Short mmCIF file of C-alpha atoms in Angstrom, two decimals:
data_model
loop_
_atom_site.label_atom_id
_atom_site.label_comp_id
_atom_site.label_asym_id
_atom_site.label_seq_id
_atom_site.Cartn_x
_atom_site.Cartn_y
_atom_site.Cartn_z
CA MET B 1 -0.48 -0.12 0.07
CA TRP B 2 1.33 3.45 -1.34
CA SER B 3 -0.32 5.99 0.80
CA ALA B 4 -0.73 10.40 0.16
CA GLY B 5 -1.94 12.63 2.50
CA PHE B 6 -2.54 15.77 3.58
CA GLY B 7 -4.01 18.10 6.12
CA LEU B 8 -4.84 21.76 6.35
CA GLN B 9 -5.96 24.34 9.37
CA VAL B 10 -9.26 25.70 8.24
CA ALA B 11 -10.25 28.06 10.98
CA LYS B 12 -8.34 28.28 15.11
CA GLY B 13 -8.83 24.55 16.39
CA LEU B 14 -10.57 23.24 12.85
CA GLY B 15 -8.73 20.71 10.96
CA ILE B 16 -9.42 18.65 7.78
CA GLY B 17 -6.96 15.60 6.01
CA ALA B 18 -7.81 12.94 3.39
CA ALA B 19 -5.42 10.22 2.65
CA VAL B 20 -5.35 8.07 -0.57
CA SER B 21 -3.80 4.83 -1.12
CA VAL B 22 -2.55 2.49 -4.06
CA VAL B 23 -3.30 -0.94 -3.06
CA SER B 24 -1.30 -3.48 -5.32
CA GLY B 25 0.39 -6.96 -5.18
CA ARG B 26 0.54 -10.15 -6.62
CA GLY B 27 1.11 -13.79 -5.42
CA ASP B 28 2.30 -17.47 -6.66
CA GLY B 29 1.19 -20.71 -5.11
CA SER B 30 1.76 -24.53 -6.36
CA PHE B 31 0.71 -27.49 -5.19
CA MET B 32 0.52 -30.98 -5.80
CA LEU B 33 -2.35 -33.56 -5.24
CA GLN B 34 -2.71 -37.29 -5.32
CA ARG B 35 -5.97 -38.38 -4.25
CA ILE B 36 -6.26 -42.04 -2.65
CA THR B 37 -9.37 -43.42 -2.13
CA ASN B 38 -9.45 -46.54 0.78
CA GLY B 39 -5.96 -46.78 0.52
CA GLY B 40 -5.86 -47.14 -3.22
CA ILE B 41 -5.67 -44.94 -6.02
CA ALA B 42 -9.30 -44.61 -7.56
CA ASP B 43 -8.60 -43.04 -10.93
CA PRO B 44 -4.76 -44.10 -12.10
CA VAL B 45 -4.79 -41.38 -15.04
CA ASN B 46 -6.53 -38.35 -13.19
CA ASP B 47 -5.46 -38.91 -9.56
CA TYR B 48 -2.16 -37.18 -9.98
CA TYR B 49 -2.27 -33.54 -10.64
CA ASP B 50 -0.39 -30.34 -9.92
CA GLY B 51 -2.02 -27.00 -10.02
CA THR B 52 0.08 -23.19 -9.69
CA THR B 53 -2.06 -19.99 -9.60
CA ASN B 54 -0.98 -16.05 -9.91
CA ASP B 55 -2.62 -13.58 -9.28
CA SER B 56 -2.17 -9.78 -9.13
CA TYR B 57 -4.27 -6.92 -7.72
CA ILE B 58 -4.90 -3.19 -7.72
CA GLY B 59 -7.08 -0.48 -5.98
CA TYR B 60 -7.60 2.43 -4.07
CA ASP B 61 -8.54 3.55 -0.56
CA ILE B 62 -9.78 7.00 0.45
CA ARG B 63 -9.77 8.28 3.82
CA LEU B 64 -11.27 12.04 4.75
CA GLY B 65 -11.25 13.39 8.26
CA LEU B 66 -12.31 16.26 10.31
CA LEU B 67 -10.71 17.37 14.43
CA TYR B 68 -11.91 19.73 16.12
CA SER B 69 -9.96 21.09 18.92
CA PHE B 70 -11.31 23.42 22.00
CA LEU B 71 -10.19 24.76 25.42
CA GLN B 72 -7.02 23.93 24.69
CA ARG B 73 -7.15 20.15 26.34
CA TYR B 74 -10.48 18.23 24.32
CA SER B 75 -10.79 17.32 20.60
CA ILE B 76 -13.50 15.51 18.98
CA GLY B 77 -12.65 13.62 15.56
CA VAL B 78 -14.61 12.25 12.63
CA ARG B 79 -12.58 9.52 9.68
CA LEU B 80 -15.25 8.34 6.72
CA VAL B 81 -13.97 5.91 4.68
CA VAL B 82 -15.16 6.26 0.89
CA PRO B 83 -15.54 2.27 -0.30
CA GLN B 84 -12.09 0.44 -1.37
CA THR B 85 -12.09 -0.89 -4.83
CA ILE B 86 -9.96 -3.60 -5.99
CA TRP B 87 -9.42 -5.00 -9.64
CA PHE B 88 -8.08 -8.44 -9.84
CA THR B 89 -7.09 -11.05 -11.94
CA GLU B 90 -5.99 -14.79 -11.11
CA ASN B 91 -4.71 -17.59 -13.49
CA GLN B 92 -4.88 -21.20 -12.70
CA SER B 93 -2.90 -24.21 -14.36
CA TRP B 94 -3.78 -27.50 -13.78
CA ASN B 95 -1.28 -30.06 -14.92
CA PHE B 96 -2.50 -34.24 -14.45
CA GLN B 97 0.21 -35.90 -15.09
CA TYR B 98 -0.31 -39.31 -16.42
CA SER B 99 -3.09 -37.71 -18.92
CA PRO B 100 -1.60 -34.66 -20.73
CA ASP B 101 -4.96 -33.97 -22.83
CA THR B 102 -6.30 -33.14 -20.02
CA ASN B 103 -4.26 -30.61 -19.17
CA TYR B 104 -6.45 -26.99 -19.24
CA SER B 105 -6.06 -23.35 -17.91
CA ASP B 106 -8.78 -20.81 -16.52
CA SER B 107 -7.97 -17.06 -16.01
CA TYR B 108 -10.49 -15.12 -13.73
CA THR B 109 -11.16 -11.40 -13.75
CA GLY B 110 -13.14 -8.97 -11.35
CA LYS B 111 -13.58 -6.14 -8.89
CA LEU B 112 -13.92 -6.31 -5.36
CA PHE B 113 -15.34 -3.31 -3.33
CA SER B 114 -16.19 -2.60 0.78
CA SER B 115 -18.71 -0.74 2.00
CA PHE B 116 -18.87 3.01 4.22
CA SER B 117 -17.18 2.87 7.44
CA GLY B 118 -16.29 5.81 9.35
CA ALA B 119 -15.43 6.68 13.30
CA ILE B 120 -16.07 9.32 15.54
CA GLY B 121 -13.70 9.96 18.69
CA GLY B 122 -12.69 12.54 21.48
CA ALA B 123 -9.29 13.13 23.45
CA ALA B 124 -8.64 14.60 26.37
CA LYS B 125 -5.37 16.09 27.35
CA PHE B 126 -3.49 16.17 30.95
CA PRO B 127 0.15 16.84 31.78
CA PHE B 128 0.10 12.94 32.76
CA LEU B 129 -1.65 11.30 30.52
CA THR B 130 -4.16 11.75 27.38
CA VAL B 131 -7.18 9.57 27.18
CA SER B 132 -8.81 9.02 24.23
CA ALA B 133 -11.83 6.59 23.00
CA GLU B 134 -13.29 6.22 19.20
CA VAL B 135 -16.32 4.22 18.04
CA ARG B 136 -16.11 2.71 14.72
CA ALA B 137 -19.20 1.95 12.20
CA ARG B 138 -19.36 0.16 8.81
CA ALA B 139 -22.45 0.95 6.49
CA PRO B 140 -24.28 -2.41 5.21
CA TYR B 141 -23.10 -3.91 2.27
CA SER B 142 -26.18 -3.24 0.58
CA MET B 143 -24.62 0.00 0.29
CA GLN B 144 -21.26 -1.06 -1.64
CA ASP B 145 -19.82 1.28 -4.15
CA PRO B 146 -23.14 3.60 -4.83
CA TRP B 147 -21.58 4.90 -8.06
CA GLN B 148 -21.60 1.36 -9.18
CA ARG B 149 -24.91 0.36 -11.43
CA SER B 150 -24.34 -3.56 -10.47
CA ARG B 151 -24.44 -4.20 -6.29
CA THR B 152 -23.19 -7.43 -6.90
CA PRO B 153 -19.42 -8.26 -6.81
CA VAL B 154 -17.74 -9.06 -10.75
CA LEU B 155 -16.49 -12.17 -11.78
CA ARG B 156 -15.53 -12.91 -15.19
CA GLN B 157 -14.00 -16.63 -16.12
CA LYS B 158 -12.63 -17.01 -19.84
CA GLN B 159 -11.34 -20.48 -20.66
CA CYS B 160 -7.96 -20.41 -22.31
#
């Protein structure tokens, strides 16, 4: 996650801020399977296989905040997290070791997103300690990304 943020003091004791992050990554995995049924191999042609997966993703995360300080000791703040959106691609390959005609690959693409979330909190500063508390909330997933026409995740499979 790469993040950039900024804050502005817009009035005495009142500040606003924002943080924008790019979320990206990739992963590779491989595995080998051998199916054995009751101590014996059930299908000697298709019971030995290995697979590999390669996936990558990129998305964003946006957070907005407001902080108000008063009486030089007390502060209250609000944070809003805009729905995160992540686009992903996953490639899978299957290699049946004793049956080369059954080797295949699949490719999946899709989009994942979260719902709105936020927090409200307060703090009190004393010479010997600072006390703070925060309450967090998340909107129902039926409110995922209101700028999208579809409310359901998109998953596309392409047979190679």
